[in-house]
mmCIF file of C-alpha atoms in Angstrom:
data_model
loop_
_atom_site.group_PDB
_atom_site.id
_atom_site.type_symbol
_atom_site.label_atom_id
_atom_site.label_comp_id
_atom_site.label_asym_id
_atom_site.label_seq_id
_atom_site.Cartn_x
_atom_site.Cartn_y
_atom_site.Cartn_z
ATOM 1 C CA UNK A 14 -0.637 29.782 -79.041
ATOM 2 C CA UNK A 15 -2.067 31.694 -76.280
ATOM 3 C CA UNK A 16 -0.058 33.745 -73.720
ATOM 4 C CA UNK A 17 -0.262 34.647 -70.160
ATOM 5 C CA UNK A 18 2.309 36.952 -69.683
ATOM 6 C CA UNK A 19 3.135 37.945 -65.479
ATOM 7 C CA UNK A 20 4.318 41.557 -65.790
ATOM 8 C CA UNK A 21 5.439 44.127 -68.110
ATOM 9 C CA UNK A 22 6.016 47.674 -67.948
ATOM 10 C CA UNK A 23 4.191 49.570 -70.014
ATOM 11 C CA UNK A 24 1.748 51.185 -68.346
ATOM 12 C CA UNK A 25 4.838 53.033 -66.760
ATOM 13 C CA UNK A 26 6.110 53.759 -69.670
ATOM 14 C CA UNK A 27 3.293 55.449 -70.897
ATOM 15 C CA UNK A 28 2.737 57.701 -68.394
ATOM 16 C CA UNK A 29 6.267 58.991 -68.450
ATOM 17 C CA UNK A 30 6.816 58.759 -71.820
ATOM 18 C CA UNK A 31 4.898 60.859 -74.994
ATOM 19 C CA UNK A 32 1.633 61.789 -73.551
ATOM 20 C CA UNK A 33 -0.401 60.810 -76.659
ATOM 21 C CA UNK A 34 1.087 57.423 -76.896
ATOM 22 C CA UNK A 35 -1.450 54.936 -75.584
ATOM 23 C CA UNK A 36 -2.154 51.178 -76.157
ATOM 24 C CA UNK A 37 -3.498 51.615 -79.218
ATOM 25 C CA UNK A 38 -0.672 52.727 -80.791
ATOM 26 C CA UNK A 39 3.097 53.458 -79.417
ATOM 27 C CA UNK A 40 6.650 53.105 -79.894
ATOM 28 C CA UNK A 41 7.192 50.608 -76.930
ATOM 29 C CA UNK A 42 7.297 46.480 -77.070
ATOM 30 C CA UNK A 43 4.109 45.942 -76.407
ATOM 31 C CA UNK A 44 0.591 47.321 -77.843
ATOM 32 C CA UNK A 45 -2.958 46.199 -79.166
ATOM 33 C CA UNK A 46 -1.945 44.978 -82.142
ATOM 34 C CA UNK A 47 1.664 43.084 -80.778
ATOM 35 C CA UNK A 48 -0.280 41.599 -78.383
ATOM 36 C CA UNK A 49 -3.205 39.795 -80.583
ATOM 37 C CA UNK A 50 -0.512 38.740 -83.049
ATOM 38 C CA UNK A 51 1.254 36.958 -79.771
ATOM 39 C CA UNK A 52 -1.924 35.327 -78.916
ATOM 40 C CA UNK A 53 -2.343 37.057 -75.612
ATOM 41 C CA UNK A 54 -5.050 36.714 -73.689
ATOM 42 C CA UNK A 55 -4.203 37.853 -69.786
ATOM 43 C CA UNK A 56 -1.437 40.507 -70.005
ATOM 44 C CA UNK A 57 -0.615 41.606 -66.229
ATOM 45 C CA UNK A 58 0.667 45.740 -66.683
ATOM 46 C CA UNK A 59 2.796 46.645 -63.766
ATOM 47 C CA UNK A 60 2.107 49.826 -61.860
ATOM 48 C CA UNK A 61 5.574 50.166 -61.483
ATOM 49 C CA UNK A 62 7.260 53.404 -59.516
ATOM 50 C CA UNK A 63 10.786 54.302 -58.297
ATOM 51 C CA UNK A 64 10.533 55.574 -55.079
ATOM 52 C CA UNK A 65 14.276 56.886 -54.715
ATOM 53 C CA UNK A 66 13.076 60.029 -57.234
ATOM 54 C CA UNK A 67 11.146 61.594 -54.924
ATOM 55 C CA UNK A 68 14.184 61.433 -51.846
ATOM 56 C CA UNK A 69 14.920 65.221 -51.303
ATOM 57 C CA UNK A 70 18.663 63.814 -50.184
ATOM 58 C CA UNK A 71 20.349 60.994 -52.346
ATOM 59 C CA UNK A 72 20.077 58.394 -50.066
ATOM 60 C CA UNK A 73 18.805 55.101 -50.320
ATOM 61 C CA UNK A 74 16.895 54.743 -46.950
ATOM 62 C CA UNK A 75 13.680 55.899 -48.492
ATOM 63 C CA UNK A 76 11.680 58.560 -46.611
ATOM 64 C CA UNK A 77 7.941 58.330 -45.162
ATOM 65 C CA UNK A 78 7.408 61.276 -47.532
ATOM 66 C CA UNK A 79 9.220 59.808 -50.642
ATOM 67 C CA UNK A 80 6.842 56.715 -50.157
ATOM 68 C CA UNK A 81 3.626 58.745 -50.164
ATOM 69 C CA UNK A 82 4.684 60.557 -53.496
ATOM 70 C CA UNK A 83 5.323 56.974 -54.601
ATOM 71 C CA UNK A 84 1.668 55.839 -53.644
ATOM 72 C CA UNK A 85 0.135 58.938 -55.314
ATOM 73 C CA UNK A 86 2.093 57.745 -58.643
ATOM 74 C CA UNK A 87 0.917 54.218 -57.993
ATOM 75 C CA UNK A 88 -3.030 55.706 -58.172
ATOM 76 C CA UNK A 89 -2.343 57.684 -60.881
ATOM 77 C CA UNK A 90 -0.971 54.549 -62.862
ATOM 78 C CA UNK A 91 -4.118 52.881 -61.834
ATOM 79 C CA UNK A 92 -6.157 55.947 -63.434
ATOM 80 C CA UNK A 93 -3.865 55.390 -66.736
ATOM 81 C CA UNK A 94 -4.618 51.586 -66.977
ATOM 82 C CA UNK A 95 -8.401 51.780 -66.197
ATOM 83 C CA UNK A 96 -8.583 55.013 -69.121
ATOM 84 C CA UNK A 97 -6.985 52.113 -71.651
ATOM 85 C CA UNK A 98 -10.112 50.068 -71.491
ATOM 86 C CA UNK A 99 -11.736 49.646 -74.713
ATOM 87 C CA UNK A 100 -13.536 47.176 -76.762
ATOM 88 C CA UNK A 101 -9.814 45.646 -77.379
ATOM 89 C CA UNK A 102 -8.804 45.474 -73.622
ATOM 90 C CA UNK A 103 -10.571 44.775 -70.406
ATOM 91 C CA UNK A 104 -9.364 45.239 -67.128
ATOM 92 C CA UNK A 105 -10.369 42.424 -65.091
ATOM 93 C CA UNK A 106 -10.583 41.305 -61.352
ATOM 94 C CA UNK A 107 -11.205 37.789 -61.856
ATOM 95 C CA UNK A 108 -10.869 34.554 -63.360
ATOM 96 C CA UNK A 109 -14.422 34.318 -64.669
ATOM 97 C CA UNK A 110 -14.027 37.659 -66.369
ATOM 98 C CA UNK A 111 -11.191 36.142 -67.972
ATOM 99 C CA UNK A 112 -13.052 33.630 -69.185
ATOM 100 C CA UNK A 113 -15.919 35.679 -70.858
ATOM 101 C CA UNK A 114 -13.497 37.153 -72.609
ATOM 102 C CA UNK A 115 -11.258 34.355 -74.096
ATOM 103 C CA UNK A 116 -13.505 33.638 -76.978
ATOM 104 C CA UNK A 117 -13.480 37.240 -78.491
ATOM 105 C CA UNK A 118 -10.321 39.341 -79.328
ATOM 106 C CA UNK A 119 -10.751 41.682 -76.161
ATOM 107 C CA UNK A 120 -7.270 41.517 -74.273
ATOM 108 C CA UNK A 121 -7.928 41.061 -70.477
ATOM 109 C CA UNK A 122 -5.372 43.347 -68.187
ATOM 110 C CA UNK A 123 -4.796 42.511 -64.905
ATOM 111 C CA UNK A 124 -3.411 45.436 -63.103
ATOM 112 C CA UNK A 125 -0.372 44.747 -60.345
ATOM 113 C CA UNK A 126 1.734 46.980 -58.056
ATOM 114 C CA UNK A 127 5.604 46.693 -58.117
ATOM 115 C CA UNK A 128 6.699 48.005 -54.891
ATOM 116 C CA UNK A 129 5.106 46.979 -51.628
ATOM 117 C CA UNK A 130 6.948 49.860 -50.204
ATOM 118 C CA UNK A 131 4.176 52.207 -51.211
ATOM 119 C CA UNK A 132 1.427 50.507 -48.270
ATOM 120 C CA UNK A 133 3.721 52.677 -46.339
ATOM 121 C CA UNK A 134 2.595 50.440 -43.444
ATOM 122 C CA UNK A 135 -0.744 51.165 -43.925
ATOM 123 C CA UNK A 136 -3.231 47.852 -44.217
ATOM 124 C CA UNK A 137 -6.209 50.151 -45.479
ATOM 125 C CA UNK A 138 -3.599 50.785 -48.766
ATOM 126 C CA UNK A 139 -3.869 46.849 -49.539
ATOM 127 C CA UNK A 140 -8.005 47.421 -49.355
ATOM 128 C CA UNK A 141 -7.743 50.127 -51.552
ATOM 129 C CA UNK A 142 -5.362 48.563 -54.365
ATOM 130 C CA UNK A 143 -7.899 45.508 -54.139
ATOM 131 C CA UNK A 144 -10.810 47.740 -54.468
ATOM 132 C CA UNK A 145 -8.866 49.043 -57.253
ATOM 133 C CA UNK A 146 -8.967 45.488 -59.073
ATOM 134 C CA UNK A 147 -5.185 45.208 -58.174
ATOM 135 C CA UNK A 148 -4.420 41.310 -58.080
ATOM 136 C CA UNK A 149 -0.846 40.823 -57.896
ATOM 137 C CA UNK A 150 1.658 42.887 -55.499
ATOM 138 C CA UNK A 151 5.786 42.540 -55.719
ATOM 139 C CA UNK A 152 6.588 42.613 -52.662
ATOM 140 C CA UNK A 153 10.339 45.318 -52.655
ATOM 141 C CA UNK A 154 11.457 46.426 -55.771
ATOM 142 C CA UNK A 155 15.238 47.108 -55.283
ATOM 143 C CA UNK A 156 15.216 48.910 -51.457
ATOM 144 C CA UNK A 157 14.563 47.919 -48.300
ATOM 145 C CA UNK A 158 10.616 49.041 -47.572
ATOM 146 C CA UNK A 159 7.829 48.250 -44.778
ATOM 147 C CA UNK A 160 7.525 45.212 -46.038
ATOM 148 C CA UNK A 161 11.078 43.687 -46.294
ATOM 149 C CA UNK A 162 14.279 43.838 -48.045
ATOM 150 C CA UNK A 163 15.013 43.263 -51.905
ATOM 151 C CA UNK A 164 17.454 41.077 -53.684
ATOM 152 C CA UNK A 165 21.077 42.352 -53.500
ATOM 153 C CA UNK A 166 24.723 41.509 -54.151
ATOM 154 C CA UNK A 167 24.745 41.795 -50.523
ATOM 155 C CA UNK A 168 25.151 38.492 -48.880
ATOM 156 C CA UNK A 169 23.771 40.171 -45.413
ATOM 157 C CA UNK A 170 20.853 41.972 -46.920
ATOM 158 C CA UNK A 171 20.091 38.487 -48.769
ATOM 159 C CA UNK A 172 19.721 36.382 -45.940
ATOM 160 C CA UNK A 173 16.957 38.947 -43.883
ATOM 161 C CA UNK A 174 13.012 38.056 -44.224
ATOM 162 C CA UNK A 175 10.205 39.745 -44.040
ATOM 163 C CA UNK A 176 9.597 42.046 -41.588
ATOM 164 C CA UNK A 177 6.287 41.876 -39.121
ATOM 165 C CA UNK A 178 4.404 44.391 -41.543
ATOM 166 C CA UNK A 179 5.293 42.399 -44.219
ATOM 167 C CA UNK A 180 4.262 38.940 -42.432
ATOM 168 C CA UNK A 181 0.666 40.445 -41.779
ATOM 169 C CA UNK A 182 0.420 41.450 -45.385
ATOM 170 C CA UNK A 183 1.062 38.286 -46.344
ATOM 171 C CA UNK A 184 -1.493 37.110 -44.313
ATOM 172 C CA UNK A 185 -4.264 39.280 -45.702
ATOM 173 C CA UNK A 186 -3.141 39.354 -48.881
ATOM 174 C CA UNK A 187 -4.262 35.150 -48.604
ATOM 175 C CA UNK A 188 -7.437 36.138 -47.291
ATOM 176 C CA UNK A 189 -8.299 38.557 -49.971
ATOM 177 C CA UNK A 190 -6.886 36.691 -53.066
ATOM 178 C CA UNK A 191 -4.363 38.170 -53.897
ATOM 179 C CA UNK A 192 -0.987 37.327 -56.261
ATOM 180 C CA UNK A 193 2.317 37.548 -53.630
ATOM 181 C CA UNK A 194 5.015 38.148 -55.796
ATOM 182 C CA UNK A 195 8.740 37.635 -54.712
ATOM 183 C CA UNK A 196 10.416 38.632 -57.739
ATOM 184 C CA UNK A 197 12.795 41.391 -56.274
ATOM 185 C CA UNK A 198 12.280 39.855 -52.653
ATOM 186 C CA UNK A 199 15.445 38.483 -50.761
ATOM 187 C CA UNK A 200 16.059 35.313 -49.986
ATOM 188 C CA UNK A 201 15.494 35.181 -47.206
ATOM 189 C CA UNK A 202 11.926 37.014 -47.959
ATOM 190 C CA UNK A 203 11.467 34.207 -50.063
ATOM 191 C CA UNK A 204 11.923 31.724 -47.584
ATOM 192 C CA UNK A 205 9.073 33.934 -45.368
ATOM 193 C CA UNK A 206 6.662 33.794 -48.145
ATOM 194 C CA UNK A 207 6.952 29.950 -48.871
ATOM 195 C CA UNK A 208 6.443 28.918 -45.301
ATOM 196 C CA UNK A 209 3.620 31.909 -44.455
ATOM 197 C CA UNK A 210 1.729 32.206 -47.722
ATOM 198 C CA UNK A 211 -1.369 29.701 -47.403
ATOM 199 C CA UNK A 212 -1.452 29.668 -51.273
ATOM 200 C CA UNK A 213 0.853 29.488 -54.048
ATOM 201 C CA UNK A 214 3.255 32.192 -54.541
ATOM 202 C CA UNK A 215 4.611 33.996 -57.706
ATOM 203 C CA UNK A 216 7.592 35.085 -59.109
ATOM 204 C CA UNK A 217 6.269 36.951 -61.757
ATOM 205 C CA UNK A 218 9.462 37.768 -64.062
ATOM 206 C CA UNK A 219 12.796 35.688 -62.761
ATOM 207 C CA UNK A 220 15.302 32.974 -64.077
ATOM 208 C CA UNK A 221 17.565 30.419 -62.969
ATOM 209 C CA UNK A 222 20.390 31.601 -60.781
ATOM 210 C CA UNK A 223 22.162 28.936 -61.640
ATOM 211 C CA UNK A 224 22.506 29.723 -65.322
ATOM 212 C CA UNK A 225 22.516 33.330 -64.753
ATOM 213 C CA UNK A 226 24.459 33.948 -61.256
ATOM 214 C CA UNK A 227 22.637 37.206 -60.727
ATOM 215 C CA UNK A 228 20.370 37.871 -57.133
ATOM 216 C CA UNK A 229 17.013 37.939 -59.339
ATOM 217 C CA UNK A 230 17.232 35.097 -60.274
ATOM 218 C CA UNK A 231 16.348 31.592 -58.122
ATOM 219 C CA UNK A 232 18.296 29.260 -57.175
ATOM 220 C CA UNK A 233 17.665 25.528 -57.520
ATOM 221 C CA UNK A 234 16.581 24.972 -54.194
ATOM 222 C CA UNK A 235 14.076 28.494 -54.563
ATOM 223 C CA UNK A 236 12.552 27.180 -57.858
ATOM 224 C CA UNK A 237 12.426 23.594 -56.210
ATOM 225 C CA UNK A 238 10.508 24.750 -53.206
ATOM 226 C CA UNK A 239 7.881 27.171 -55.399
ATOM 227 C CA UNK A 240 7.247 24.544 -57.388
ATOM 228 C CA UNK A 241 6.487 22.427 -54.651
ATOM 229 C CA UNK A 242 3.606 25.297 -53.042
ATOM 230 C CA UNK A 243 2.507 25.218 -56.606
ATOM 231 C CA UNK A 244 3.477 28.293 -57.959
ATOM 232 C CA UNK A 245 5.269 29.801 -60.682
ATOM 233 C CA UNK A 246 8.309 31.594 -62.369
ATOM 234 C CA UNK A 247 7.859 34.113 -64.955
ATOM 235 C CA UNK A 248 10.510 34.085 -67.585
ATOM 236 C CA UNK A 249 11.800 37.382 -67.959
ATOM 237 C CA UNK A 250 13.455 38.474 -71.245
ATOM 238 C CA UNK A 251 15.767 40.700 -69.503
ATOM 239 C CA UNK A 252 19.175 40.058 -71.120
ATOM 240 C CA UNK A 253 20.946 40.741 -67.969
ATOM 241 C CA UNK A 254 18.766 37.517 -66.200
ATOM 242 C CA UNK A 255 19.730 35.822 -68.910
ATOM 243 C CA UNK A 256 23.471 35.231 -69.471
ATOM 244 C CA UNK A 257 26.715 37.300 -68.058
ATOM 245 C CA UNK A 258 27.475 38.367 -71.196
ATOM 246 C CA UNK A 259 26.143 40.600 -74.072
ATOM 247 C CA UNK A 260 25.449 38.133 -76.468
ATOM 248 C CA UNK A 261 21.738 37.003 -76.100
ATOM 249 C CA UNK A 262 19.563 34.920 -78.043
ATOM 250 C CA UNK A 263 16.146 33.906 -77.818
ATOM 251 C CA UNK A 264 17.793 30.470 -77.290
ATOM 252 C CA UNK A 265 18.974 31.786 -74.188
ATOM 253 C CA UNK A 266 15.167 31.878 -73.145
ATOM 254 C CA UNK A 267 14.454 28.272 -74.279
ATOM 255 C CA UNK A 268 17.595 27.185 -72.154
ATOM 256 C CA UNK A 269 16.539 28.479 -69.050
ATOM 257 C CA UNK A 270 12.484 27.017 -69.710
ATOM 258 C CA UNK A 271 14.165 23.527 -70.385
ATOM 259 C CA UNK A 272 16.468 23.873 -67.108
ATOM 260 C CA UNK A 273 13.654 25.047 -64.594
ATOM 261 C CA UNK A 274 12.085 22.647 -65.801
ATOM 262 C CA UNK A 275 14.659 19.767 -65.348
ATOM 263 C CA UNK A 276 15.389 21.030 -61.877
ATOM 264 C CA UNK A 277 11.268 21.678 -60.704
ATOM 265 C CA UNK A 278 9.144 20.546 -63.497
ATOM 266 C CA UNK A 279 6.909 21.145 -65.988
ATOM 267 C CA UNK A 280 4.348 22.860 -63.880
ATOM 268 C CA UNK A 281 6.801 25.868 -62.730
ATOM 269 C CA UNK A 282 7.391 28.042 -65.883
ATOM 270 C CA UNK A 283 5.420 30.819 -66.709
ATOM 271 C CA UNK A 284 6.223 34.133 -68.850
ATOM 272 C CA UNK A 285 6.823 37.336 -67.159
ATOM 273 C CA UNK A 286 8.528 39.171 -70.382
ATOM 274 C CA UNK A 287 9.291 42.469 -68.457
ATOM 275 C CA UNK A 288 9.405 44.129 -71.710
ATOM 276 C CA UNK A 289 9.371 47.940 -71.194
ATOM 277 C CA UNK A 290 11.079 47.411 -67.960
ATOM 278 C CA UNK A 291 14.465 47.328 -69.538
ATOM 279 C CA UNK A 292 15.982 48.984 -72.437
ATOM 280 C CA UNK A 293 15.379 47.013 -75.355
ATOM 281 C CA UNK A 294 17.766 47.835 -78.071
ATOM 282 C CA UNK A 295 17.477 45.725 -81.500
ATOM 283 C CA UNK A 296 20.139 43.246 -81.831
ATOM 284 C CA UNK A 297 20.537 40.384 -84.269
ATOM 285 C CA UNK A 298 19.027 37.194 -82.908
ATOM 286 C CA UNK A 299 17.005 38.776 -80.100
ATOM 287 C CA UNK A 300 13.360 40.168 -79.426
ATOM 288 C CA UNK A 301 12.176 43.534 -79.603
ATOM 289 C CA UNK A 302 8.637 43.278 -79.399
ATOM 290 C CA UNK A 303 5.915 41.158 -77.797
ATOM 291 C CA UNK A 304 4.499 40.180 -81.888
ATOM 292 C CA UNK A 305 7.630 38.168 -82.070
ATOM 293 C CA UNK A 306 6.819 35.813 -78.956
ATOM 294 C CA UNK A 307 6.663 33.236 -81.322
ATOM 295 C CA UNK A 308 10.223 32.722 -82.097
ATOM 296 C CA UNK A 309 10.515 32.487 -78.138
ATOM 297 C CA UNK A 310 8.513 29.116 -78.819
ATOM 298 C CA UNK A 311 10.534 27.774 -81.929
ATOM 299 C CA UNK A 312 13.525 28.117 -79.687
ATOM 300 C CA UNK A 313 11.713 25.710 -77.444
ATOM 301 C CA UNK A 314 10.459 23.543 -79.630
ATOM 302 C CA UNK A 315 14.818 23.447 -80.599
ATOM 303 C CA UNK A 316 15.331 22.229 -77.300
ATOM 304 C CA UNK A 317 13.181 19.627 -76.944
ATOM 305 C CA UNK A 318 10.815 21.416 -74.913
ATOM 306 C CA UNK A 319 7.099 19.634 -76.062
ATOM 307 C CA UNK A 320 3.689 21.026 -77.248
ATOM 308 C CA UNK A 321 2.281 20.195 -74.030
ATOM 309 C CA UNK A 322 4.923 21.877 -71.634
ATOM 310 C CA UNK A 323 5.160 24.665 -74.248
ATOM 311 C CA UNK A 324 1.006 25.510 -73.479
ATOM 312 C CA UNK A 325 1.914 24.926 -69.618
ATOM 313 C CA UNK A 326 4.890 27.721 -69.999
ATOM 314 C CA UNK A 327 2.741 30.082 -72.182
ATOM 315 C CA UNK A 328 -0.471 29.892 -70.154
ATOM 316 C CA UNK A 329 -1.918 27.048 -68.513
ATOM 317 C CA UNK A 330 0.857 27.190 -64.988
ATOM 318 C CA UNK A 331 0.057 30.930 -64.876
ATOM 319 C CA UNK A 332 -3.786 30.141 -65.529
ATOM 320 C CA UNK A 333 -3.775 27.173 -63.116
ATOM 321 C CA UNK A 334 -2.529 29.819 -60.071
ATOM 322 C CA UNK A 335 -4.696 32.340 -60.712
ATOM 323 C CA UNK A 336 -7.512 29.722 -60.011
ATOM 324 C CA UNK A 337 -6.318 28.740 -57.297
ATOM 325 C CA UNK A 338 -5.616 32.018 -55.363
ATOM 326 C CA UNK A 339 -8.227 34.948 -56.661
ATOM 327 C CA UNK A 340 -11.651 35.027 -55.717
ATOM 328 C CA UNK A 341 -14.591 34.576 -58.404
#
C-alpha cells in the first residue's frame, strides 16, 4: 500500500529535540525506516513554530517582533529539512519529481509551513517560502495572525474570515501553485477560502465534527463543500480529533474514513497523521508509530471501507490535488 501522508511534525521535533537525532534514526513516530515499512512515498514535514514563545508579555495578541522570531525559526526548519536529504529522501517541488522517484525506495518530502502568521504581511515572504520549495501553507495555527483567525471554542472568533492580507494571499498563492491549507482556519476562513481559492483547497490533518464535536474538525456541510472544489481532508490520528473520550482505537480512524465518506464521498479522504504533533503515549489498541499504518487499513477493511477507496484515502485523493494545483 502506498501512502501520501499531508503533514506531520517531525521536522519540529527534531530541531528541538536531541540534536543528533535525525531521520535516519530517532526516538519519534516517524523515520527512514517507519516510513518504507508504511509504504510511503510523499511524506509532507511541517515547518511548524509557536509563535506565542517568543511574546516578551504573556499575551495572546502576538507581536510584530514575536512573528519575525517566528519566521527566522520557520528558515531555520527549512535549513533542517533540506540537510535530511539523502539517497533515502528527496525534497521535492513538484509532481514530476515525485514521479521519478516512485519506482526506487527514495522517500520524497514535501516541505510546508504551519502558521501563515509568519508572512508577517509581507508578500515577498510567500516568494521566498516558494523559492524555498515550500508547497503547502496552513493558513493560522491557533491565534489570530495577518492572515485571519484560527479555529476556537469561540462562537464569535468562529464565524470571522479572512482578512484582506489573507484574501490576496490566497490569490497568489493560486497563481504560484501552491497547497492552501485550512486546517486550524475558522469557519468562517473556511468559507473565504472555498469561494476565493481558484483551485482545490486542503485540509491537511482534520476529522469529522460531527463524530468528534471539537472546532478542528469539519462539519458536514465543510467536508460537503471541499469535496465539492475537489479537495481533501487529511485524517489526523490525534486522539483528541478523534473521540471525547480517552479510549481510542485505530477503529476510531476507520469510523471517521467510512463517515466522510458517507457524508462527501470517496474522493475526500486523505491522511494527514500529525504524528509528532501530539504526544503519543503507547496504549493498548492504538498507534505509536508510522510502521504500523497498516493496522489503520485492516480497521478499514473492518468497516467495509473497499480496496479501491482504501488506495483513494492512502494516496490517490492527495495525489490527484497535488496535480491539479502545483506547477511541473
Amino acid at each position: 500500500m502506498e501512502l501520501i501522508d499531508m503533514h506531520c511534525d517531525t521536522i519540529s521535533a527534531l530541531l528541538h529535540g536531541d540534536r543528533k537525532q535525525s531521520l535516519v534514526r530517532n526516538s519519534l513516530c516517524v523515520d527512514i525506516e517507519g516510513m518504507h515499512k508504511a509504504g510511503t512515498w510523499i511524506q509532507f514535514f511541517a515547518c511548524f513554530v509557536d509563535a506565542f514563545k517568543f511574546q516578551k508579555k504573556p499575551s495572546f495578541d502576538i507581536s510584530p517582533m514575536a512573528w519575525e522570531d517566528a519566521w527566522q525559526e520557520v528558515l531555520q526548519l527549512l535549513e533542517q529539512l533540506r540537510k535530511e536529504e539523502s539517497q533515502d529522501l528527496q525534497l521535492i517541488g513538484n509532481c514530476t519529481d515525485a514521479e521519478k522517484n516512485r519506482e526506487t525506495d527514495r522517500v520524497c518530502a514535501l516541505a510546508t509551513v504551519e502558521e501563515g502568521g509568519v508572512l508577517n504581511e509581507k508578500m515577498g515572504r510567500l516568494e521566498e517560502l516558494y523559492e524555498r520549495r515550500v508547497r503547502l501553507l496552513t493558513l493560522t495555527w491557533n491565534y489570530e495572525n495577518c492572515l485571519g483567525y484560527p479555529n476556537s471554542d469561540d462562537t464569535e472568533i468562529m464565524k470571522r474570515g479572512l482578512k484582506p492580507f489573507g484574501m490576496e494571499v490566497i490569490e497568489r498563492m493560486n497563481e504560484l501553485g501552491m497547497l492552501i491549507d485550512v486546517s486550524h482556519l475558522s469557519d468562517g476562513g473556511f468559507w473565504d477560502c472555498i469561494q476565493k481559492s481558484k483551485v482545490p483547497i486542503v485540509a491537511s490533518h482534520s476529522n469529522a465534527r460531527t463524530l468528534c464535536d471539537h472546532p478542528r474538525n469539519l462539519s458536514d456541510d465543510m467536508l460537503r463543500a471541499l469535496a465539492k472544489k475537489g479537495g481533501v481532508a487529511g485524517l489526523n490520528l490525534y486522539p483528541a480529533f478523534l473521540k471525547e473520550d480517552s479510549q481510542v482505537t485505530v477503529a476510531d480512524i476507520a469510523r471517521h474514513a467510512k463517515y466522510m465518506i458517507h457524508v462527501a464521498g470517496e474522493d475526500v479522504v486523505a491522511i494527514g497523521t500529525d504524528f509528532d504533533g501530539f504526544e503519543s503515549t503507547v496504549r493498548e489498541g492504538y498507534l505509536s508509530h508510522i510502521r504500523e499504518m497498516e493496522r489503520v487499513w485492516e480497521a478499514c477493511r473492518k468497516e467495509g471501507i473497499t480496496e479501491r477507496q482504501l488506495d483513494k484515502i492512502c494516496w490517490q485523493n492527495a495525489w490527484r490535488v497535488m496535480q491539479e494545483v502545483l506547477r511541473p
